Amino acid sequence: DQQVKQNSPSLSVQEGRISILNCDYTNSMFDYFLWYKKYPAEGPTFLISISSIKDKNEDGRFTVFLNKSAKHLSLHIVPSQPGDSAVYFCAASEGNAGNMLTFGGGTRLMVKP
Amino acid sequence: DTAVSQTPKYLVTQMGNDKSIKCEQNLGHDTMYWYKQDSKKFLKIMFSYNNKELIINETVPNRFSPKSPDKAHLNLHINSLELGDSAVYFCASSPPNTVNGEQYFGPGTRLTVT
């Protein structure tokens, strides 16, 4: 039973355009949501997070939006760059569960020059 | 200057063997984790461990056991390896009093059981 889902396994966008990666969750006890980026043969690296009490967090080209009523979050990358090509994982943490992360299945983003 | 390191990077072994994967972090973090990424690319938590508490994902077979000789290390021991244990295993760590659950991951160990 997947508590965090990324329904798009892949996404292709043109350089300079916006990339929108989506994530849905079912567990209302999650208190933080995180996005990780992963290159082949490397471990995931942290990108940005958002508290469940916020609806937006921005860091440079990356913005995460949270719609708590819909149990949905999205990561916007604008403008997209070829170096952004990677697999993006959505993750959620529940503070009273040892901060273990529950991951979605990932979305492979390809940014074409 | 690697923050979270794992050895070996690749491990090929036969069914029934016992093997260990080592993890070290030089970040001064006090909580460490093991994750398994299966063939479908899902990353699943196996253990969360600090010097006070071990939290085990209930789906993890008891053939898997974490061992922590000190705060900077969390090794993963696997007994009686099975074909289904083939996966990439990631170690991670998080700082004390982390609020958002941010974790720092190692590069992964690809385990192949034949």
JSON list of C-alpha atoms in Angstrom, two decimals:
[
{"chain": "A", "resi": 1, "resn": "ASP", "atom": "CA", "xyz": [0.00, 0.00, 0.00]},
{"chain": "A", "resi": 2, "resn": "GLN", "atom": "CA", "xyz": [1.87, 3.01, -1.30]},
{"chain": "A", "resi": 3, "resn": "GLN", "atom": "CA", "xyz": [1.42, 6.04, 0.88]},
{"chain": "A", "resi": 4, "resn": "VAL", "atom": "CA", "xyz": [3.32, 8.32, -1.51]},
{"chain": "A", "resi": 5, "resn": "LYS", "atom": "CA", "xyz": [2.71, 8.09, -5.24]},
{"chain": "A", "resi": 6, "resn": "GLN", "atom": "CA", "xyz": [4.24, 9.68, -8.27]},
{"chain": "A", "resi": 7, "resn": "ASN", "atom": "CA", "xyz": [1.98, 8.72, -11.13]},
{"chain": "A", "resi": 8, "resn": "SER", "atom": "CA", "xyz": [4.20, 9.98, -13.95]},
{"chain": "A", "resi": 9, "resn": "PRO", "atom": "CA", "xyz": [7.23, 7.74, -14.43]},
{"chain": "A", "resi": 10, "resn": "SER", "atom": "CA", "xyz": [8.79, 10.20, -16.87]},
{"chain": "A", "resi": 11, "resn": "LEU", "atom": "CA", "xyz": [8.56, 13.76, -18.10]},
{"chain": "A", "resi": 12, "resn": "SER", "atom": "CA", "xyz": [10.27, 15.46, -21.00]},
{"chain": "A", "resi": 13, "resn": "VAL", "atom": "CA", "xyz": [10.53, 19.26, -21.29]},
{"chain": "A", "resi": 14, "resn": "GLN", "atom": "CA", "xyz": [12.41, 21.74, -23.41]},
{"chain": "A", "resi": 15, "resn": "GLU", "atom": "CA", "xyz": [15.26, 23.73, -21.91]},
{"chain": "A", "resi": 16, "resn": "GLY", "atom": "CA", "xyz": [14.03, 27.05, -20.55]},
{"chain": "A", "resi": 17, "resn": "ARG", "atom": "CA", "xyz": [10.46, 25.85, -20.02]},
{"chain": "A", "resi": 18, "resn": "ILE", "atom": "CA", "xyz": [8.79, 24.90, -16.76]},
{"chain": "A", "resi": 19, "resn": "SER", "atom": "CA", "xyz": [8.97, 21.36, -15.37]},
{"chain": "A", "resi": 20, "resn": "ILE", "atom": "CA", "xyz": [6.13, 20.29, -13.09]},
{"chain": "A", "resi": 21, "resn": "LEU", "atom": "CA", "xyz": [6.49, 17.08, -11.13]},
{"chain": "A", "resi": 22, "resn": "ASN", "atom": "CA", "xyz": [3.54, 15.79, -9.15]},
{"chain": "A", "resi": 23, "resn": "CYS", "atom": "CA", "xyz": [3.12, 13.72, -6.04]},
{"chain": "A", "resi": 24, "resn": "ASP", "atom": "CA", "xyz": [0.11, 12.41, -4.12]},
{"chain": "A", "resi": 25, "resn": "TYR", "atom": "CA", "xyz": [-0.03, 10.99, -0.61]},
{"chain": "A", "resi": 26, "resn": "THR", "atom": "CA", "xyz": [-2.56, 9.23, 1.57]},
{"chain": "A", "resi": 27, "resn": "ASN", "atom": "CA", "xyz": [-1.23, 9.51, 5.13]},
{"chain": "A", "resi": 28, "resn": "SER", "atom": "CA", "xyz": [-2.53, 12.68, 6.79]},
{"chain": "A", "resi": 29, "resn": "MET", "atom": "CA", "xyz": [0.03, 12.25, 9.60]},
{"chain": "A", "resi": 30, "resn": "PHE", "atom": "CA", "xyz": [2.93, 13.28, 7.37]},
{"chain": "A", "resi": 31, "resn": "ASP", "atom": "CA", "xyz": [4.30, 16.57, 8.64]},
{"chain": "A", "resi": 32, "resn": "TYR", "atom": "CA", "xyz": [7.03, 17.30, 6.11]},
{"chain": "A", "resi": 33, "resn": "PHE", "atom": "CA", "xyz": [7.39, 16.67, 2.42]},
{"chain": "A", "resi": 34, "resn": "LEU", "atom": "CA", "xyz": [10.72, 16.59, 0.63]},
{"chain": "A", "resi": 35, "resn": "TRP", "atom": "CA", "xyz": [11.98, 16.37, -2.91]},
{"chain": "A", "resi": 36, "resn": "TYR", "atom": "CA", "xyz": [15.16, 14.52, -3.74]},
{"chain": "A", "resi": 37, "resn": "LYS", "atom": "CA", "xyz": [17.09, 14.43, -6.98]},
{"chain": "A", "resi": 38, "resn": "LYS", "atom": "CA", "xyz": [18.99, 11.35, -8.06]},
{"chain": "A", "resi": 39, "resn": "TYR", "atom": "CA", "xyz": [21.58, 10.88, -10.77]},
{"chain": "A", "resi": 40, "resn": "PRO", "atom": "CA", "xyz": [22.52, 7.38, -11.99]},
{"chain": "A", "resi": 41, "resn": "ALA", "atom": "CA", "xyz": [24.89, 5.48, -9.71]},
{"chain": "A", "resi": 42, "resn": "GLU", "atom": "CA", "xyz": [24.59, 8.13, -7.00]},
{"chain": "A", "resi": 43, "resn": "GLY", "atom": "CA", "xyz": [22.53, 8.46, -3.87]},
{"chain": "A", "resi": 44, "resn": "PRO", "atom": "CA", "xyz": [19.54, 10.82, -3.71]},
{"chain": "A", "resi": 45, "resn": "THR", "atom": "CA", "xyz": [20.37, 14.42, -2.82]},
{"chain": "A", "resi": 46, "resn": "PHE", "atom": "CA", "xyz": [18.03, 16.72, -0.98]},
{"chain": "A", "resi": 47, "resn": "LEU", "atom": "CA", "xyz": [16.47, 19.50, -3.04]},
{"chain": "A", "resi": 48, "resn": "ILE", "atom": "CA", "xyz": [13.71, 21.27, -1.14]},
{"chain": "A", "resi": 49, "resn": "SER", "atom": "CA", "xyz": [11.12, 20.58, 1.55]},
{"chain": "A", "resi": 50, "resn": "ILE", "atom": "CA", "xyz": [7.85, 21.97, 2.79]},
{"chain": "A", "resi": 51, "resn": "SER", "atom": "CA", "xyz": [6.08, 21.78, 6.11]},
{"chain": "A", "resi": 52, "resn": "SER", "atom": "CA", "xyz": [2.51, 20.51, 6.15]},
{"chain": "A", "resi": 53, "resn": "ILE", "atom": "CA", "xyz": [1.43, 23.87, 7.59]},
{"chain": "A", "resi": 54, "resn": "LYS", "atom": "CA", "xyz": [2.68, 25.77, 4.55]},
{"chain": "A", "resi": 55, "resn": "ASP", "atom": "CA", "xyz": [1.40, 25.81, 1.00]},
{"chain": "A", "resi": 56, "resn": "LYS", "atom": "CA", "xyz": [4.49, 27.04, -0.82]},
{"chain": "A", "resi": 57, "resn": "ASN", "atom": "CA", "xyz": [8.23, 27.05, -0.44]},
{"chain": "A", "resi": 58, "resn": "GLU", "atom": "CA", "xyz": [10.64, 28.55, -2.92]},
{"chain": "A", "resi": 59, "resn": "ASP", "atom": "CA", "xyz": [14.38, 28.15, -3.37]},
{"chain": "A", "resi": 60, "resn": "GLY", "atom": "CA", "xyz": [15.86, 29.69, -6.49]},
{"chain": "A", "resi": 61, "resn": "ARG", "atom": "CA", "xyz": [14.50, 27.90, -9.55]},
{"chain": "A", "resi": 62, "resn": "PHE", "atom": "CA", "xyz": [12.67, 25.34, -7.41]},
{"chain": "A", "resi": 63, "resn": "THR", "atom": "CA", "xyz": [9.25, 25.84, -5.85]},
{"chain": "A", "resi": 64, "resn": "VAL", "atom": "CA", "xyz": [7.17, 23.26, -4.04]},
{"chain": "A", "resi": 65, "resn": "PHE", "atom": "CA", "xyz": [3.43, 23.68, -3.67]},
{"chain": "A", "resi": 66, "resn": "LEU", "atom": "CA", "xyz": [1.33, 21.75, -1.17]},
{"chain": "A", "resi": 67, "resn": "ASN", "atom": "CA", "xyz": [-2.43, 21.28, -1.40]},
{"chain": "A", "resi": 68, "resn": "LYS", "atom": "CA", "xyz": [-3.22, 19.60, 1.87]},
{"chain": "A", "resi": 69, "resn": "SER", "atom": "CA", "xyz": [-6.93, 19.15, 1.23]},
{"chain": "A", "resi": 70, "resn": "ALA", "atom": "CA", "xyz": [-6.15, 17.29, -1.98]},
{"chain": "A", "resi": 71, "resn": "LYS", "atom": "CA", "xyz": [-3.15, 15.50, -0.42]},
{"chain": "A", "resi": 72, "resn": "HIS", "atom": "CA", "xyz": [-1.11, 16.65, -3.41]},
{"chain": "A", "resi": 73, "resn": "LEU", "atom": "CA", "xyz": [2.19, 18.39, -3.87]},
{"chain": "A", "resi": 74, "resn": "SER", "atom": "CA", "xyz": [4.13, 19.50, -6.88]},
{"chain": "A", "resi": 75, "resn": "LEU", "atom": "CA", "xyz": [7.66, 20.62, -7.67]},
{"chain": "A", "resi": 76, "resn": "HIS", "atom": "CA", "xyz": [8.10, 23.39, -10.21]},
{"chain": "A", "resi": 77, "resn": "ILE", "atom": "CA", "xyz": [11.45, 23.96, -11.87]},
{"chain": "A", "resi": 78, "resn": "VAL", "atom": "CA", "xyz": [11.74, 27.12, -13.89]},
{"chain": "A", "resi": 79, "resn": "PRO", "atom": "CA", "xyz": [13.59, 27.62, -16.09]},
{"chain": "A", "resi": 80, "resn": "SER", "atom": "CA", "xyz": [14.52, 23.99, -16.67]},
{"chain": "A", "resi": 81, "resn": "GLN", "atom": "CA", "xyz": [18.13, 23.25, -17.56]},
{"chain": "A", "resi": 82, "resn": "PRO", "atom": "CA", "xyz": [19.72, 20.14, -19.11]},
{"chain": "A", "resi": 83, "resn": "GLY", "atom": "CA", "xyz": [21.57, 19.55, -15.82]},
{"chain": "A", "resi": 84, "resn": "ASP", "atom": "CA", "xyz": [18.20, 19.08, -14.14]},
{"chain": "A", "resi": 85, "resn": "SER", "atom": "CA", "xyz": [17.79, 15.79, -16.01]},
{"chain": "A", "resi": 86, "resn": "ALA", "atom": "CA", "xyz": [17.58, 13.19, -13.25]},
{"chain": "A", "resi": 87, "resn": "VAL", "atom": "CA", "xyz": [15.08, 11.10, -11.32]},
{"chain": "A", "resi": 88, "resn": "TYR", "atom": "CA", "xyz": [13.08, 13.12, -8.81]},
{"chain": "A", "resi": 89, "resn": "PHE", "atom": "CA", "xyz": [11.68, 11.46, -5.74]},
{"chain": "A", "resi": 90, "resn": "CYS", "atom": "CA", "xyz": [8.95, 12.85, -3.57]},
{"chain": "A", "resi": 91, "resn": "ALA", "atom": "CA", "xyz": [9.22, 11.81, 0.08]},
{"chain": "A", "resi": 92, "resn": "ALA", "atom": "CA", "xyz": [7.30, 12.38, 3.28]},
{"chain": "A", "resi": 93, "resn": "SER", "atom": "CA", "xyz": [8.27, 12.19, 6.91]},
{"chain": "A", "resi": 94, "resn": "GLU", "atom": "CA", "xyz": [6.32, 11.67, 10.07]},
{"chain": "A", "resi": 95, "resn": "GLY", "atom": "CA", "xyz": [8.05, 13.14, 13.07]},
{"chain": "A", "resi": 96, "resn": "ASN", "atom": "CA", "xyz": [6.98, 10.51, 15.55]},
{"chain": "A", "resi": 97, "resn": "ALA", "atom": "CA", "xyz": [8.18, 7.66, 13.34]},
{"chain": "A", "resi": 98, "resn": "GLY", "atom": "CA", "xyz": [11.89, 8.30, 13.71]},
{"chain": "A", "resi": 99, "resn": "ASN", "atom": "CA", "xyz": [11.85, 10.67, 10.73]},
{"chain": "A", "resi": 100, "resn": "MET", "atom": "CA", "xyz": [11.97, 7.73, 8.39]},
{"chain": "A", "resi": 101, "resn": "LEU", "atom": "CA", "xyz": [11.15, 8.82, 4.88]},
{"chain": "A", "resi": 102, "resn": "THR", "atom": "CA", "xyz": [8.43, 7.27, 2.75]},
{"chain": "A", "resi": 103, "resn": "PHE", "atom": "CA", "xyz": [9.31, 7.68, -0.91]},
{"chain": "A", "resi": 104, "resn": "GLY", "atom": "CA", "xyz": [7.30, 7.81, -4.08]},
{"chain": "A", "resi": 105, "resn": "GLY", "atom": "CA", "xyz": [8.36, 5.77, -7.08]},
{"chain": "A", "resi": 106, "resn": "GLY", "atom": "CA", "xyz": [10.21, 8.63, -8.76]},
{"chain": "A", "resi": 107, "resn": "THR", "atom": "CA", "xyz": [9.77, 10.60, -11.98]},
{"chain": "A", "resi": 108, "resn": "ARG", "atom": "CA", "xyz": [12.50, 10.69, -14.57]},
{"chain": "A", "resi": 109, "resn": "LEU", "atom": "CA", "xyz": [12.88, 14.22, -15.90]},
{"chain": "A", "resi": 110, "resn": "MET", "atom": "CA", "xyz": [14.58, 14.79, -19.23]},
{"chain": "A", "resi": 111, "resn": "VAL", "atom": "CA", "xyz": [15.36, 18.38, -20.18]},
{"chain": "A", "resi": 112, "resn": "LYS", "atom": "CA", "xyz": [16.16, 18.68, -23.86]},
{"chain": "A", "resi": 113, "resn": "PRO", "atom": "CA", "xyz": [18.55, 21.39, -25.06]},
{"chain": "B", "resi": 1, "resn": "ASP", "atom": "CA", "xyz": [35.62, 14.46, 1.23]},
{"chain": "B", "resi": 2, "resn": "THR", "atom": "CA", "xyz": [32.68, 12.06, 1.21]},
{"chain": "B", "resi": 3, "resn": "ALA", "atom": "CA", "xyz": [29.95, 12.75, 3.74]},
{"chain": "B", "resi": 4, "resn": "VAL", "atom": "CA", "xyz": [28.24, 9.34, 3.69]},
{"chain": "B", "resi": 5, "resn": "SER", "atom": "CA", "xyz": [30.24, 6.47, 2.27]},
{"chain": "B", "resi": 6, "resn": "GLN", "atom": "CA", "xyz": [29.39, 2.84, 1.65]},
{"chain": "B", "resi": 7, "resn": "THR", "atom": "CA", "xyz": [31.52, -0.19, 0.91]},
{"chain": "B", "resi": 8, "resn": "PRO", "atom": "CA", "xyz": [31.50, -2.12, -1.26]},
{"chain": "B", "resi": 9, "resn": "LYS", "atom": "CA", "xyz": [29.89, -0.33, -4.19]},
{"chain": "B", "resi": 10, "resn": "TYR", "atom": "CA", "xyz": [29.12, -3.64, -5.87]},
{"chain": "B", "resi": 11, "resn": "LEU", "atom": "CA", "xyz": [28.62, -7.03, -4.24]},
{"chain": "B", "resi": 12, "resn": "VAL", "atom": "CA", "xyz": [27.95, -10.26, -6.11]},
{"chain": "B", "resi": 13, "resn": "THR", "atom": "CA", "xyz": [27.35, -13.36, -4.04]},
{"chain": "B", "resi": 14, "resn": "GLN", "atom": "CA", "xyz": [25.55, -16.67, -4.03]},
{"chain": "B", "resi": 15, "resn": "MET", "atom": "CA", "xyz": [22.30, -17.65, -2.38]},
{"chain": "B", "resi": 16, "resn": "GLY", "atom": "CA", "xyz": [22.69, -18.80, 1.18]},
{"chain": "B", "resi": 17, "resn": "ASN", "atom": "CA", "xyz": [25.76, -16.70, 1.91]},
{"chain": "B", "resi": 18, "resn": "ASP", "atom": "CA", "xyz": [26.06, -14.13, 4.69]},
{"chain": "B", "resi": 19, "resn": "LYS", "atom": "CA", "xyz": [27.32, -10.67, 3.76]},
{"chain": "B", "resi": 20, "resn": "SER", "atom": "CA", "xyz": [27.78, -7.22, 5.23]},
{"chain": "B", "resi": 21, "resn": "ILE", "atom": "CA", "xyz": [27.63, -3.73, 3.80]},
{"chain": "B", "resi": 22, "resn": "LYS", "atom": "CA", "xyz": [29.44, -0.98, 5.64]},
{"chain": "B", "resi": 23, "resn": "CYS", "atom": "CA", "xyz": [28.32, 2.61, 6.05]},
{"chain": "B", "resi": 24, "resn": "GLU", "atom": "CA", "xyz": [30.19, 5.53, 7.54]},
{"chain": "B", "resi": 25, "resn": "GLN", "atom": "CA", "xyz": [29.23, 9.18, 7.91]},
{"chain": "B", "resi": 26, "resn": "ASN", "atom": "CA", "xyz": [31.58, 12.00, 8.86]},
{"chain": "B", "resi": 27, "resn": "LEU", "atom": "CA", "xyz": [28.85, 14.60, 9.38]},
{"chain": "B", "resi": 28, "resn": "GLY", "atom": "CA", "xyz": [28.48, 14.16, 13.12]},
{"chain": "B", "resi": 29, "resn": "HIS", "atom": "CA", "xyz": [24.90, 12.99, 12.67]},
{"chain": "B", "resi": 30, "resn": "ASP", "atom": "CA", "xyz": [23.35, 10.82, 15.31]},
{"chain": "B", "resi": 31, "resn": "THR", "atom": "CA", "xyz": [20.67, 9.01, 13.33]},
{"chain": "B", "resi": 32, "resn": "MET", "atom": "CA", "xyz": [21.38, 6.64, 10.47]},
{"chain": "B", "resi": 33, "resn": "TYR", "atom": "CA", "xyz": [19.16, 4.67, 8.12]},
{"chain": "B", "resi": 34, "resn": "TRP", "atom": "CA", "xyz": [19.16, 1.87, 5.61]},
{"chain": "B", "resi": 35, "resn": "TYR", "atom": "CA", "xyz": [16.98, 1.92, 2.50]},
{"chain": "B", "resi": 36, "resn": "LYS", "atom": "CA", "xyz": [16.43, -0.68, -0.20]},
{"chain": "B", "resi": 37, "resn": "GLN", "atom": "CA", "xyz": [15.76, 0.26, -3.81]},
{"chain": "B", "resi": 38, "resn": "ASP", "atom": "CA", "xyz": [14.22, -2.70, -5.58]},
{"chain": "B", "resi": 39, "resn": "SER", "atom": "CA", "xyz": [14.07, -3.56, -9.26]},
{"chain": "B", "resi": 40, "resn": "LYS", "atom": "CA", "xyz": [11.04, -1.31, -9.68]},
{"chain": "B", "resi": 41, "resn": "LYS", "atom": "CA", "xyz": [13.12, 1.57, -8.35]},
{"chain": "B", "resi": 42, "resn": "PHE", "atom": "CA", "xyz": [11.05, 2.07, -5.20]},
{"chain": "B", "resi": 43, "resn": "LEU", "atom": "CA", "xyz": [13.11, 3.30, -2.25]},
{"chain": "B", "resi": 44, "resn": "LYS", "atom": "CA", "xyz": [11.89, 1.69, 0.96]},
{"chain": "B", "resi": 45, "resn": "ILE", "atom": "CA", "xyz": [13.03, 2.32, 4.51]},
{"chain": "B", "resi": 46, "resn": "MET", "atom": "CA", "xyz": [14.45, -0.69, 6.31]},
{"chain": "B", "resi": 47, "resn": "PHE", "atom": "CA", "xyz": [15.81, 0.71, 9.59]},
{"chain": "B", "resi": 48, "resn": "SER", "atom": "CA", "xyz": [16.20, 3.91, 11.51]},
{"chain": "B", "resi": 49, "resn": "TYR", "atom": "CA", "xyz": [18.84, 3.85, 14.26]},
{"chain": "B", "resi": 50, "resn": "ASN", "atom": "CA", "xyz": [20.36, 6.19, 16.78]},
{"chain": "B", "resi": 51, "resn": "ASN", "atom": "CA", "xyz": [22.13, 5.49, 20.00]},
{"chain": "B", "resi": 52, "resn": "LYS", "atom": "CA", "xyz": [18.83, 5.28, 21.79]},
{"chain": "B", "resi": 53, "resn": "GLU", "atom": "CA", "xyz": [16.44, 3.54, 19.49]},
{"chain": "B", "resi": 54, "resn": "LEU", "atom": "CA", "xyz": [16.21, 1.09, 16.64]},
{"chain": "B", "resi": 55, "resn": "ILE", "atom": "CA", "xyz": [13.09, 1.34, 14.53]},
{"chain": "B", "resi": 56, "resn": "ILE", "atom": "CA", "xyz": [12.55, -1.55, 12.17]},
{"chain": "B", "resi": 57, "resn": "ASN", "atom": "CA", "xyz": [10.21, -1.55, 9.22]},
{"chain": "B", "resi": 58, "resn": "GLU", "atom": "CA", "xyz": [7.97, -4.49, 9.97]},
{"chain": "B", "resi": 59, "resn": "THR", "atom": "CA", "xyz": [8.28, -5.79, 6.41]},
{"chain": "B", "resi": 60, "resn": "VAL", "atom": "CA", "xyz": [12.03, -6.39, 6.75]},
{"chain": "B", "resi": 61, "resn": "PRO", "atom": "CA", "xyz": [12.93, -10.08, 7.26]},
{"chain": "B", "resi": 62, "resn": "ASN", "atom": "CA", "xyz": [14.91, -10.83, 10.40]},
{"chain": "B", "resi": 63, "resn": "ARG", "atom": "CA", "xyz": [17.75, -12.08, 8.19]},
{"chain": "B", "resi": 64, "resn": "PHE", "atom": "CA", "xyz": [18.64, -8.39, 7.95]},
{"chain": "B", "resi": 65, "resn": "SER", "atom": "CA", "xyz": [20.22, -6.76, 10.97]},
{"chain": "B", "resi": 66, "resn": "PRO", "atom": "CA", "xyz": [21.87, -3.38, 11.49]},
{"chain": "B", "resi": 67, "resn": "LYS", "atom": "CA", "xyz": [24.99, -3.19, 13.63]},
{"chain": "B", "resi": 68, "resn": "SER", "atom": "CA", "xyz": [26.40, 0.07, 14.92]},
{"chain": "B", "resi": 69, "resn": "PRO", "atom": "CA", "xyz": [29.93, -0.11, 16.39]},
{"chain": "B", "resi": 70, "resn": "ASP", "atom": "CA", "xyz": [29.85, 3.64, 17.00]},
{"chain": "B", "resi": 71, "resn": "LYS", "atom": "CA", "xyz": [27.85, 6.73, 16.15]},
{"chain": "B", "resi": 72, "resn": "ALA", "atom": "CA", "xyz": [29.54, 7.21, 12.77]},
{"chain": "B", "resi": 73, "resn": "HIS", "atom": "CA", "xyz": [28.90, 3.70, 11.47]},
{"chain": "B", "resi": 74, "resn": "LEU", "atom": "CA", "xyz": [25.85, 1.61, 10.71]},
{"chain": "B", "resi": 75, "resn": "ASN", "atom": "CA", "xyz": [26.59, -1.67, 8.98]},
{"chain": "B", "resi": 76, "resn": "LEU", "atom": "CA", "xyz": [23.99, -3.94, 7.42]},
{"chain": "B", "resi": 77, "resn": "HIS", "atom": "CA", "xyz": [24.34, -7.68, 7.93]},
{"chain": "B", "resi": 78, "resn": "ILE", "atom": "CA", "xyz": [22.35, -10.05, 5.79]},
{"chain": "B", "resi": 79, "resn": "ASN", "atom": "CA", "xyz": [22.16, -13.76, 6.56]},
{"chain": "B", "resi": 80, "resn": "SER", "atom": "CA", "xyz": [21.14, -16.58, 4.23]},
{"chain": "B", "resi": 81, "resn": "LEU", "atom": "CA", "xyz": [20.93, -14.37, 1.16]},
{"chain": "B", "resi": 82, "resn": "GLU", "atom": "CA", "xyz": [18.03, -14.96, -1.24]},
{"chain": "B", "resi": 83, "resn": "LEU", "atom": "CA", "xyz": [17.55, -14.02, -4.89]},
{"chain": "B", "resi": 84, "resn": "GLY", "atom": "CA", "xyz": [14.96, -11.42, -3.86]},
{"chain": "B", "resi": 85, "resn": "ASP", "atom": "CA", "xyz": [17.56, -9.57, -1.82]},
{"chain": "B", "resi": 86, "resn": "SER", "atom": "CA", "xyz": [19.14, -8.34, -5.05]},
{"chain": "B", "resi": 87, "resn": "ALA", "atom": "CA", "xyz": [18.73, -4.56, -4.97]},
{"chain": "B", "resi": 88, "resn": "VAL", "atom": "CA", "xyz": [20.58, -1.32, -4.38]},
{"chain": "B", "resi": 89, "resn": "TYR", "atom": "CA", "xyz": [20.99, -0.55, -0.69]},
{"chain": "B", "resi": 90, "resn": "PHE", "atom": "CA", "xyz": [21.40, 3.05, 0.45]},
{"chain": "B", "resi": 91, "resn": "CYS", "atom": "CA", "xyz": [22.65, 4.25, 3.78]},
{"chain": "B", "resi": 92, "resn": "ALA", "atom": "CA", "xyz": [21.63, 7.70, 5.00]},
{"chain": "B", "resi": 93, "resn": "SER", "atom": "CA", "xyz": [22.07, 9.92, 8.02]},
{"chain": "B", "resi": 94, "resn": "SER", "atom": "CA", "xyz": [20.31, 12.92, 9.50]},
{"chain": "B", "resi": 95, "resn": "PRO", "atom": "CA", "xyz": [21.43, 15.68, 11.87]},
{"chain": "B", "resi": 96, "resn": "PRO", "atom": "CA", "xyz": [20.30, 15.94, 15.47]},
{"chain": "B", "resi": 97, "resn": "ASN", "atom": "CA", "xyz": [16.92, 17.59, 15.99]},
{"chain": "B", "resi": 98, "resn": "THR", "atom": "CA", "xyz": [16.18, 17.64, 12.29]},
{"chain": "B", "resi": 99, "resn": "VAL", "atom": "CA", "xyz": [12.82, 19.26, 11.70]},
{"chain": "B", "resi": 100, "resn": "ASN", "atom": "CA", "xyz": [12.00, 18.37, 8.14]},
{"chain": "B", "resi": 101, "resn": "GLY", "atom": "CA", "xyz": [13.48, 14.87, 8.16]},
{"chain": "B", "resi": 102, "resn": "GLU", "atom": "CA", "xyz": [16.21, 15.81, 5.66]},
{"chain": "B", "resi": 103, "resn": "GLN", "atom": "CA", "xyz": [18.67, 12.98, 5.17]},
{"chain": "B", "resi": 104, "resn": "TYR", "atom": "CA", "xyz": [22.01, 12.65, 3.48]},
{"chain": "B", "resi": 105, "resn": "PHE", "atom": "CA", "xyz": [22.48, 9.56, 1.36]},
{"chain": "B", "resi": 106, "resn": "GLY", "atom": "CA", "xyz": [25.46, 7.44, 0.48]},
{"chain": "B", "resi": 107, "resn": "PRO", "atom": "CA", "xyz": [26.15, 6.39, -3.12]},
{"chain": "B", "resi": 108, "resn": "GLY", "atom": "CA", "xyz": [24.51, 2.99, -2.74]},
{"chain": "B", "resi": 109, "resn": "THR", "atom": "CA", "xyz": [25.66, -0.64, -2.83]},
{"chain": "B", "resi": 110, "resn": "ARG", "atom": "CA", "xyz": [24.38, -2.80, -5.66]},
{"chain": "B", "resi": 111, "resn": "LEU", "atom": "CA", "xyz": [23.88, -6.32, -4.31]},
{"chain": "B", "resi": 112, "resn": "THR", "atom": "CA", "xyz": [23.40, -9.16, -6.78]},
{"chain": "B", "resi": 113, "resn": "VAL", "atom": "CA", "xyz": [22.50, -12.58, -5.46]},
{"chain": "B", "resi": 114, "resn": "THR", "atom": "CA", "xyz": [22.98, -15.46, -7.91]}
]
